[in-house]
Amino acid sequence: MLVIVSLRRLDNHIEIGVARPQHDSNPTHNYPSEKEARAVLSDFGISEELIASHLKLLAQMGTGEELKFPPMDVPQNDLLSRGFRL
């Protein structure tokens, strides 16, 4: 399924959002640690280098600002296994 994955650092956690292009649905989940967020992003097939660069940039941004990964194809069962229902 073609999706856009986003990251946002909130007070004490990292929020991951998943959206289908040109759809309003954008389910999000919060992860208390960067390690947990990395595991989810890795399960979606995002490379470690891309994850590291986005998390590094996210740390330099203000709270609540969003970063998006390029659109990618993530199998629907991988999304569902992590609780993202689109």
Coordinates of C-alpha atoms in Angstrom, one line a residue:
M1 CA 0.0 0.0 0.0
L2 CA 1.4 3.4 -1.0
V3 CA 1.8 5.5 2.2
I4 CA 3.5 8.6 3.5
V5 CA 5.1 8.0 6.9
S6 CA 5.7 11.0 9.2
L7 CA 7.6 11.7 12.4
R8 CA 6.9 14.3 15.1
R9 CA 8.6 14.8 18.4
L10 CA 6.2 15.6 21.2
D11 CA 6.9 16.3 24.9
N12 CA 8.2 12.9 26.0
H13 CA 7.6 10.7 23.0
I14 CA 7.9 10.3 19.2
E15 CA 4.7 10.2 17.1
I16 CA 4.6 8.1 13.9
G17 CA 1.8 8.9 11.4
V18 CA 0.9 6.9 8.3
A19 CA -1.3 8.4 5.6
R20 CA -2.4 7.4 2.1
P21 CA -1.7 10.1 -0.5
Q22 CA -4.8 12.2 -1.1
H23 CA -6.8 10.7 1.8
D24 CA -7.8 12.3 5.0
S25 CA -7.1 9.4 7.3
N26 CA -3.8 9.8 9.2
P27 CA -3.6 7.3 12.1
T28 CA -0.8 8.0 14.5
H29 CA 0.9 6.0 17.3
N30 CA 3.2 7.3 20.1
Y31 CA 6.4 5.6 21.1
P32 CA 8.1 6.5 24.4
S33 CA 11.6 5.9 23.1
E34 CA 13.6 6.5 19.9
K35 CA 14.5 2.8 19.9
E36 CA 10.9 1.7 19.7
A37 CA 10.2 4.3 16.9
R38 CA 13.3 3.0 15.0
A39 CA 11.9 -0.6 15.2
V40 CA 8.6 0.4 13.7
L41 CA 10.2 2.4 10.9
S42 CA 12.6 -0.4 10.2
D43 CA 9.6 -2.8 10.0
F44 CA 8.1 -0.5 7.3
G45 CA 11.3 -1.1 5.2
I46 CA 12.9 2.3 5.8
S47 CA 16.7 2.1 5.7
E48 CA 18.7 2.6 8.9
E49 CA 20.5 5.5 7.2
L50 CA 17.3 7.3 6.3
I51 CA 15.9 6.7 9.8
A52 CA 19.1 8.0 11.4
S53 CA 19.1 11.2 9.3
H54 CA 15.4 11.9 10.0
L55 CA 15.7 11.4 13.7
K56 CA 18.8 13.6 13.8
L57 CA 17.0 16.4 12.0
L58 CA 13.9 15.9 14.2
A59 CA 16.1 16.4 17.3
Q60 CA 17.1 19.8 15.9
M61 CA 13.5 20.9 15.1
G62 CA 10.9 22.3 17.5
T63 CA 8.4 20.2 19.4
G64 CA 5.4 19.3 17.3
E65 CA 7.1 19.9 13.9
E66 CA 6.6 17.1 11.4
L67 CA 9.0 15.4 9.1
K68 CA 7.8 13.2 6.3
F69 CA 9.5 10.3 4.5
P70 CA 9.1 10.0 0.7
P71 CA 6.0 8.0 -0.3
M72 CA 6.7 4.3 0.0
D73 CA 5.0 1.0 -0.5
V74 CA 4.4 -0.8 2.8
P75 CA 2.6 -4.1 2.9
Q76 CA -0.8 -3.7 4.5
N77 CA -0.2 -6.6 6.9
D78 CA 2.9 -4.7 8.2
L79 CA 0.8 -1.7 8.8
L80 CA -1.9 -3.7 10.6
S81 CA 0.6 -5.6 12.7
R82 CA 1.7 -2.2 14.1
G83 CA -1.8 -1.0 14.7
F84 CA -2.1 1.3 11.6
R85 CA -5.5 0.8 10.1
L86 CA -6.0 2.7 6.8

